[in-house]
């Protein structure tokens, strides 16, 4: 019998191709992604990652396992202090100072909807539900980055090669292994309805990932502003 996480990934595979073929990733591959798209992405993603780390803190408090707590602590550090390297690569690509870009960070519609999807599952349910909503973040980036490397021999001086290799790295596999360990463990004690919720969470977040990239590419904004 397949693990619930295997089912989740299989069902989500088609959206990996869609994200790969969308404008943001194709522009990244060609190194002609617009400055406005990159700026929009960084403003939104900086806020997103801060809140992603806050959700890890919620899960840390929910866990009774010391190993899991240390994992969540490590991920908080990674998200806040290490993933910034990929962001700075994008900032360097457009010749801008990273901190100057993100000080004007905003919650655009797609990013706002995405993070609330995660918060809802973290507060309303257990760790498995929260992690099933969070897992597409590392999973989509890993899959797209590896697809880029499989299909393109990026030149050493490609300005965004670091970004691609950062997310294609095996470290993402280690993170997902820990996610999936918890999800599969908890799923064993769930009803059919509970398992379907895990799958639904994962698939919805994969769609949110696509919308996030497209949000940046089109510079999506709220139609009505305060």
PDB file of C-alpha atoms in Angstrom:
ATOM      1  CA  UNK A   1       0.000   0.000   0.000  1.00  0.00           C
ATOM      2  CA  UNK A   2       1.266   3.466  -0.894  1.00  0.00           C
ATOM      3  CA  UNK A   3       2.137   5.951   1.798  1.00  0.00           C
ATOM      4  CA  UNK A   4      -0.106   8.995   1.974  1.00  0.00           C
ATOM      5  CA  UNK A   5       2.857  11.207   1.034  1.00  0.00           C
ATOM      6  CA  UNK A   6       3.480   9.149  -2.114  1.00  0.00           C
ATOM      7  CA  UNK A   7      -0.133   9.668  -3.134  1.00  0.00           C
ATOM      8  CA  UNK A   8       0.163  13.393  -2.449  1.00  0.00           C
ATOM      9  CA  UNK A   9       3.228  13.767  -4.644  1.00  0.00           C
ATOM     10  CA  UNK A  10       1.838  11.667  -7.488  1.00  0.00           C
ATOM     11  CA  UNK A  11      -1.340  13.722  -7.651  1.00  0.00           C
ATOM     12  CA  UNK A  12       0.634  16.976  -7.617  1.00  0.00           C
ATOM     13  CA  UNK A  13       3.150  16.142 -10.364  1.00  0.00           C
ATOM     14  CA  UNK A  14       1.191  17.858 -13.184  1.00  0.00           C
ATOM     15  CA  UNK A  15       1.459  21.235 -11.490  1.00  0.00           C
ATOM     16  CA  UNK A  16       5.258  20.985 -11.388  1.00  0.00           C
ATOM     17  CA  UNK A  17       5.280  21.072 -15.190  1.00  0.00           C
ATOM     18  CA  UNK A  18       2.859  23.995 -15.203  1.00  0.00           C
ATOM     19  CA  UNK A  19       5.005  26.029 -12.818  1.00  0.00           C
ATOM     20  CA  UNK A  20       8.113  25.141 -14.807  1.00  0.00           C
ATOM     21  CA  UNK A  21       6.484  26.353 -18.041  1.00  0.00           C
ATOM     22  CA  UNK A  22       4.999  29.523 -16.551  1.00  0.00           C
ATOM     23  CA  UNK A  23       6.549  32.920 -17.116  1.00  0.00           C
ATOM     24  CA  UNK A  24       8.438  33.327 -13.845  1.00  0.00           C
ATOM     25  CA  UNK A  25      10.522  30.164 -14.076  1.00  0.00           C
ATOM     26  CA  UNK A  26      11.062  30.472 -17.830  1.00  0.00           C
ATOM     27  CA  UNK A  27      12.243  34.039 -17.300  1.00  0.00           C
ATOM     28  CA  UNK A  28      14.557  32.807 -14.567  1.00  0.00           C
ATOM     29  CA  UNK A  29      15.982  30.163 -16.905  1.00  0.00           C
ATOM     30  CA  UNK A  30      16.535  32.689 -19.706  1.00  0.00           C
ATOM     31  CA  UNK A  31      17.841  35.261 -17.205  1.00  0.00           C
ATOM     32  CA  UNK A  32      15.429  37.855 -18.550  1.00  0.00           C
ATOM     33  CA  UNK A  33      13.031  37.937 -15.607  1.00  0.00           C
ATOM     34  CA  UNK A  34      11.969  41.551 -15.106  1.00  0.00           C
ATOM     35  CA  UNK A  35      13.172  43.666 -12.211  1.00  0.00           C
ATOM     36  CA  UNK A  36       9.559  44.341 -11.230  1.00  0.00           C
ATOM     37  CA  UNK A  37       8.778  40.614 -11.054  1.00  0.00           C
ATOM     38  CA  UNK A  38      11.817  39.926  -8.872  1.00  0.00           C
ATOM     39  CA  UNK A  39      11.086  42.875  -6.591  1.00  0.00           C
ATOM     40  CA  UNK A  40       7.457  41.775  -6.197  1.00  0.00           C
ATOM     41  CA  UNK A  41       8.548  38.221  -5.421  1.00  0.00           C
ATOM     42  CA  UNK A  42      11.102  39.274  -2.810  1.00  0.00           C
ATOM     43  CA  UNK A  43       8.754  41.690  -1.057  1.00  0.00           C
ATOM     44  CA  UNK A  44       6.160  38.954  -0.713  1.00  0.00           C
ATOM     45  CA  UNK A  45       8.475  36.034   0.010  1.00  0.00           C
ATOM     46  CA  UNK A  46      10.373  37.801   2.785  1.00  0.00           C
ATOM     47  CA  UNK A  47       7.111  38.223   4.705  1.00  0.00           C
ATOM     48  CA  UNK A  48       6.000  34.725   3.767  1.00  0.00           C
ATOM     49  CA  UNK A  49       9.165  33.133   5.175  1.00  0.00           C
ATOM     50  CA  UNK A  50       8.926  35.091   8.420  1.00  0.00           C
ATOM     51  CA  UNK A  51       5.437  33.699   8.902  1.00  0.00           C
ATOM     52  CA  UNK A  52       6.521  30.243   7.757  1.00  0.00           C
ATOM     53  CA  UNK A  53       9.000  30.278  10.647  1.00  0.00           C
ATOM     54  CA  UNK A  54       6.207  31.353  13.002  1.00  0.00           C
ATOM     55  CA  UNK A  55       4.197  28.301  11.947  1.00  0.00           C
ATOM     56  CA  UNK A  56       7.224  26.133  12.743  1.00  0.00           C
ATOM     57  CA  UNK A  57       7.144  27.691  16.222  1.00  0.00           C
ATOM     58  CA  UNK A  58       3.491  26.684  16.574  1.00  0.00           C
ATOM     59  CA  UNK A  59       4.378  23.106  15.629  1.00  0.00           C
ATOM     60  CA  UNK A  60       7.322  23.106  18.022  1.00  0.00           C
ATOM     61  CA  UNK A  61       4.897  23.931  20.831  1.00  0.00           C
ATOM     62  CA  UNK A  62       2.519  21.169  19.706  1.00  0.00           C
ATOM     63  CA  UNK A  63       5.222  18.492  19.662  1.00  0.00           C
ATOM     64  CA  UNK A  64       6.099  16.325  22.654  1.00  0.00           C
ATOM     65  CA  UNK A  65       9.148  14.835  20.945  1.00  0.00           C
ATOM     66  CA  UNK A  66      12.591  16.364  21.556  1.00  0.00           C
ATOM     67  CA  UNK A  67      13.924  15.278  18.143  1.00  0.00           C
ATOM     68  CA  UNK A  68      10.980  16.919  16.398  1.00  0.00           C
ATOM     69  CA  UNK A  69      11.405  20.071  18.459  1.00  0.00           C
ATOM     70  CA  UNK A  70      15.061  20.278  17.418  1.00  0.00           C
ATOM     71  CA  UNK A  71      14.056  19.762  13.795  1.00  0.00           C
ATOM     72  CA  UNK A  72      11.599  22.652  13.956  1.00  0.00           C
ATOM     73  CA  UNK A  73      14.209  24.837  15.681  1.00  0.00           C
ATOM     74  CA  UNK A  74      16.668  24.032  12.911  1.00  0.00           C
ATOM     75  CA  UNK A  75      14.118  24.897  10.260  1.00  0.00           C
ATOM     76  CA  UNK A  76      13.332  28.216  11.906  1.00  0.00           C
ATOM     77  CA  UNK A  77      17.035  29.049  11.702  1.00  0.00           C
ATOM     78  CA  UNK A  78      17.241  27.872   8.088  1.00  0.00           C
ATOM     79  CA  UNK A  79      14.251  29.902   6.948  1.00  0.00           C
ATOM     80  CA  UNK A  80      15.313  33.074   8.763  1.00  0.00           C
ATOM     81  CA  UNK A  81      19.085  32.970   8.287  1.00  0.00           C
ATOM     82  CA  UNK A  82      20.083  30.634   5.456  1.00  0.00           C
ATOM     83  CA  UNK A  83      17.398  30.808   2.787  1.00  0.00           C
ATOM     84  CA  UNK A  84      18.179  34.501   2.562  1.00  0.00           C
ATOM     85  CA  UNK A  85      21.131  33.491   0.346  1.00  0.00           C
ATOM     86  CA  UNK A  86      18.742  32.532  -2.464  1.00  0.00           C
ATOM     87  CA  UNK A  87      16.904  35.824  -2.003  1.00  0.00           C
ATOM     88  CA  UNK A  88      20.143  37.793  -2.186  1.00  0.00           C
ATOM     89  CA  UNK A  89      21.002  36.038  -5.453  1.00  0.00           C
ATOM     90  CA  UNK A  90      17.784  37.432  -6.939  1.00  0.00           C
ATOM     91  CA  UNK A  91      18.529  40.880  -5.526  1.00  0.00           C
ATOM     92  CA  UNK A  92      22.042  40.790  -7.004  1.00  0.00           C
ATOM     93  CA  UNK A  93      20.550  39.768 -10.353  1.00  0.00           C
ATOM     94  CA  UNK A  94      18.578  43.023 -10.521  1.00  0.00           C
ATOM     95  CA  UNK A  95      21.429  45.052  -9.017  1.00  0.00           C
ATOM     96  CA  UNK A  96      19.544  46.043  -5.889  1.00  0.00           C
ATOM     97  CA  UNK A  97      20.244  45.850  -2.165  1.00  0.00           C
ATOM     98  CA  UNK A  98      18.164  43.050  -0.672  1.00  0.00           C
ATOM     99  CA  UNK A  99      17.252  44.820   2.574  1.00  0.00           C
ATOM    100  CA  UNK A 100      16.236  47.914   0.634  1.00  0.00           C
ATOM    101  CA  UNK A 101      13.844  45.836  -1.476  1.00  0.00           C
ATOM    102  CA  UNK A 102      12.105  43.954   1.312  1.00  0.00           C
ATOM    103  CA  UNK A 103      11.554  46.897   3.654  1.00  0.00           C
ATOM    104  CA  UNK A 104       8.482  47.636   1.549  1.00  0.00           C
ATOM    105  CA  UNK A 105       7.150  44.098   1.834  1.00  0.00           C
ATOM    106  CA  UNK A 106       3.451  43.589   1.228  1.00  0.00           C
ATOM    107  CA  UNK A 107       0.839  40.847   1.479  1.00  0.00           C
ATOM    108  CA  UNK A 108      -0.425  40.553  -2.070  1.00  0.00           C
ATOM    109  CA  UNK A 109      -3.630  38.511  -2.609  1.00  0.00           C
ATOM    110  CA  UNK A 110      -2.107  35.162  -3.580  1.00  0.00           C
ATOM    111  CA  UNK A 111       0.544  35.221  -0.854  1.00  0.00           C
ATOM    112  CA  UNK A 112      -2.039  36.288   1.707  1.00  0.00           C
ATOM    113  CA  UNK A 113      -4.350  33.401   0.807  1.00  0.00           C
ATOM    114  CA  UNK A 114      -1.483  30.904   0.869  1.00  0.00           C
ATOM    115  CA  UNK A 115      -0.128  31.741   4.322  1.00  0.00           C
ATOM    116  CA  UNK A 116      -3.629  31.783   5.820  1.00  0.00           C
ATOM    117  CA  UNK A 117      -4.183  28.283   4.432  1.00  0.00           C
ATOM    118  CA  UNK A 118      -1.172  27.145   6.482  1.00  0.00           C
ATOM    119  CA  UNK A 119      -2.124  29.046   9.622  1.00  0.00           C
ATOM    120  CA  UNK A 120      -5.641  27.609   9.500  1.00  0.00           C
ATOM    121  CA  UNK A 121      -4.342  24.053   9.399  1.00  0.00           C
ATOM    122  CA  UNK A 122      -1.779  24.722  12.134  1.00  0.00           C
ATOM    123  CA  UNK A 123      -4.401  26.121  14.498  1.00  0.00           C
ATOM    124  CA  UNK A 124      -7.446  24.023  13.592  1.00  0.00           C
ATOM    125  CA  UNK A 125      -5.797  20.615  13.293  1.00  0.00           C
ATOM    126  CA  UNK A 126      -2.609  18.731  14.180  1.00  0.00           C
ATOM    127  CA  UNK A 127       0.959  18.612  12.938  1.00  0.00           C
ATOM    128  CA  UNK A 128       0.174  16.338   9.995  1.00  0.00           C
ATOM    129  CA  UNK A 129      -2.417  18.742   8.610  1.00  0.00           C
ATOM    130  CA  UNK A 130      -0.103  21.714   9.050  1.00  0.00           C
ATOM    131  CA  UNK A 131       2.871  19.947   7.481  1.00  0.00           C
ATOM    132  CA  UNK A 132       0.791  18.687   4.562  1.00  0.00           C
ATOM    133  CA  UNK A 133      -0.008  22.332   3.817  1.00  0.00           C
ATOM    134  CA  UNK A 134       3.631  23.406   4.300  1.00  0.00           C
ATOM    135  CA  UNK A 135       5.363  20.580   2.415  1.00  0.00           C
ATOM    136  CA  UNK A 136       4.710  21.903  -1.111  1.00  0.00           C
ATOM    137  CA  UNK A 137       6.938  24.888  -0.358  1.00  0.00           C
ATOM    138  CA  UNK A 138      10.177  22.842  -0.262  1.00  0.00           C
ATOM    139  CA  UNK A 139       8.801  20.137  -2.574  1.00  0.00           C
ATOM    140  CA  UNK A 140       7.805  22.430  -5.450  1.00  0.00           C
ATOM    141  CA  UNK A 141      11.070  24.368  -5.294  1.00  0.00           C
ATOM    142  CA  UNK A 142      13.071  21.142  -5.279  1.00  0.00           C
ATOM    143  CA  UNK A 143      11.150  19.634  -8.183  1.00  0.00           C
ATOM    144  CA  UNK A 144      11.271  22.767 -10.326  1.00  0.00           C
ATOM    145  CA  UNK A 145      14.963  23.410  -9.632  1.00  0.00           C
ATOM    146  CA  UNK A 146      15.906  19.837 -10.497  1.00  0.00           C
ATOM    147  CA  UNK A 147      13.816  19.984 -13.649  1.00  0.00           C
ATOM    148  CA  UNK A 148      15.727  23.093 -14.680  1.00  0.00           C
ATOM    149  CA  UNK A 149      19.072  21.358 -14.135  1.00  0.00           C
ATOM    150  CA  UNK A 150      17.868  18.253 -15.977  1.00  0.00           C
ATOM    151  CA  UNK A 151      16.764  20.250 -19.021  1.00  0.00           C
ATOM    152  CA  UNK A 152      19.367  23.015 -19.132  1.00  0.00           C
ATOM    153  CA  UNK A 153      23.123  23.168 -18.827  1.00  0.00           C
ATOM    154  CA  UNK A 154      23.300  26.514 -17.070  1.00  0.00           C
ATOM    155  CA  UNK A 155      26.493  28.408 -17.791  1.00  0.00           C
ATOM    156  CA  UNK A 156      28.834  29.053 -14.882  1.00  0.00           C
ATOM    157  CA  UNK A 157      28.149  32.773 -15.237  1.00  0.00           C
ATOM    158  CA  UNK A 158      24.366  32.370 -15.344  1.00  0.00           C
ATOM    159  CA  UNK A 159      23.222  35.051 -12.875  1.00  0.00           C
ATOM    160  CA  UNK A 160      20.617  32.809 -11.222  1.00  0.00           C
ATOM    161  CA  UNK A 161      22.470  29.502 -11.209  1.00  0.00           C
ATOM    162  CA  UNK A 162      22.999  29.801  -7.462  1.00  0.00           C
ATOM    163  CA  UNK A 163      19.224  30.102  -6.893  1.00  0.00           C
ATOM    164  CA  UNK A 164      18.569  26.949  -8.909  1.00  0.00           C
ATOM    165  CA  UNK A 165      21.321  24.911  -7.245  1.00  0.00           C
ATOM    166  CA  UNK A 166      20.296  26.123  -3.782  1.00  0.00           C
ATOM    167  CA  UNK A 167      16.846  24.577  -4.128  1.00  0.00           C
ATOM    168  CA  UNK A 168      18.031  21.511  -6.043  1.00  0.00           C
ATOM    169  CA  UNK A 169      20.352  20.599  -3.172  1.00  0.00           C
ATOM    170  CA  UNK A 170      19.861  17.384  -1.235  1.00  0.00           C
ATOM    171  CA  UNK A 171      19.162  19.336   1.948  1.00  0.00           C
ATOM    172  CA  UNK A 172      15.572  19.747   0.743  1.00  0.00           C
ATOM    173  CA  UNK A 173      15.221  15.954   0.644  1.00  0.00           C
ATOM    174  CA  UNK A 174      16.290  15.788   4.289  1.00  0.00           C
ATOM    175  CA  UNK A 175      13.667  18.361   5.250  1.00  0.00           C
ATOM    176  CA  UNK A 176      10.917  16.540   3.374  1.00  0.00           C
ATOM    177  CA  UNK A 177      11.954  13.227   4.930  1.00  0.00           C
ATOM    178  CA  UNK A 178      11.216  14.686   8.367  1.00  0.00           C
ATOM    179  CA  UNK A 179       7.941  16.209   7.187  1.00  0.00           C
ATOM    180  CA  UNK A 180       6.813  12.941   5.645  1.00  0.00           C
ATOM    181  CA  UNK A 181       7.834  10.880   8.658  1.00  0.00           C
ATOM    182  CA  UNK A 182       5.406  12.864  10.810  1.00  0.00           C
ATOM    183  CA  UNK A 183       2.640  12.983   8.197  1.00  0.00           C
ATOM    184  CA  UNK A 184       2.758   9.237   7.505  1.00  0.00           C
ATOM    185  CA  UNK A 185       2.912   8.404  11.204  1.00  0.00           C
ATOM    186  CA  UNK A 186      -0.127  10.517  12.015  1.00  0.00           C
ATOM    187  CA  UNK A 187      -2.026   9.323   8.932  1.00  0.00           C
ATOM    188  CA  UNK A 188      -1.979   5.746  10.241  1.00  0.00           C
ATOM    189  CA  UNK A 189      -4.462   6.759  12.935  1.00  0.00           C
ATOM    190  CA  UNK A 190      -6.682   8.925  10.728  1.00  0.00           C
ATOM    191  CA  UNK A 191     -10.050   8.198   9.196  1.00  0.00           C
ATOM    192  CA  UNK A 192     -10.488   8.233   5.447  1.00  0.00           C
ATOM    193  CA  UNK A 193     -11.766  11.778   5.754  1.00  0.00           C
ATOM    194  CA  UNK A 194      -8.668  12.829   7.666  1.00  0.00           C
ATOM    195  CA  UNK A 195      -6.367  11.313   5.060  1.00  0.00           C
ATOM    196  CA  UNK A 196      -8.247  13.067   2.276  1.00  0.00           C
ATOM    197  CA  UNK A 197      -7.741  16.344   4.127  1.00  0.00           C
ATOM    198  CA  UNK A 198      -3.976  15.776   4.063  1.00  0.00           C
ATOM    199  CA  UNK A 199      -4.032  15.181   0.313  1.00  0.00           C
ATOM    200  CA  UNK A 200      -6.286  18.190  -0.250  1.00  0.00           C
ATOM    201  CA  UNK A 201      -4.001  20.409   1.830  1.00  0.00           C
ATOM    202  CA  UNK A 202      -0.962  19.354  -0.185  1.00  0.00           C
ATOM    203  CA  UNK A 203      -2.641  19.850  -3.553  1.00  0.00           C
ATOM    204  CA  UNK A 204      -4.087  23.220  -2.583  1.00  0.00           C
ATOM    205  CA  UNK A 205      -0.671  24.437  -1.449  1.00  0.00           C
ATOM    206  CA  UNK A 206       0.852  23.296  -4.738  1.00  0.00           C
ATOM    207  CA  UNK A 207      -1.688  25.500  -6.496  1.00  0.00           C
ATOM    208  CA  UNK A 208      -0.857  28.309  -4.095  1.00  0.00           C
ATOM    209  CA  UNK A 209       2.820  27.923  -5.069  1.00  0.00           C
ATOM    210  CA  UNK A 210       1.924  28.380  -8.717  1.00  0.00           C
ATOM    211  CA  UNK A 211      -0.183  31.420  -7.936  1.00  0.00           C
ATOM    212  CA  UNK A 212       2.657  32.881  -5.861  1.00  0.00           C
ATOM    213  CA  UNK A 213       5.068  32.750  -8.806  1.00  0.00           C
ATOM    214  CA  UNK A 214       2.420  34.132 -11.167  1.00  0.00           C
ATOM    215  CA  UNK A 215       1.586  36.826  -8.614  1.00  0.00           C
ATOM    216  CA  UNK A 216       5.166  38.070  -8.861  1.00  0.00           C
ATOM    217  CA  UNK A 217       5.347  37.712 -12.633  1.00  0.00           C
ATOM    218  CA  UNK A 218       2.216  39.832 -13.149  1.00  0.00           C
ATOM    219  CA  UNK A 219       2.810  42.118 -10.140  1.00  0.00           C
ATOM    220  CA  UNK A 220      -0.557  41.194  -8.670  1.00  0.00           C
ATOM    221  CA  UNK A 221      -2.095  43.703  -6.285  1.00  0.00           C
ATOM    222  CA  UNK A 222      -5.334  44.200  -4.400  1.00  0.00           C
ATOM    223  CA  UNK A 223      -7.901  45.988  -6.545  1.00  0.00           C
ATOM    224  CA  UNK A 224      -9.218  47.892  -3.527  1.00  0.00           C
ATOM    225  CA  UNK A 225      -6.644  49.525  -1.290  1.00  0.00           C
ATOM    226  CA  UNK A 226      -7.025  51.046   2.169  1.00  0.00           C
TER     227      UNK A 226
END
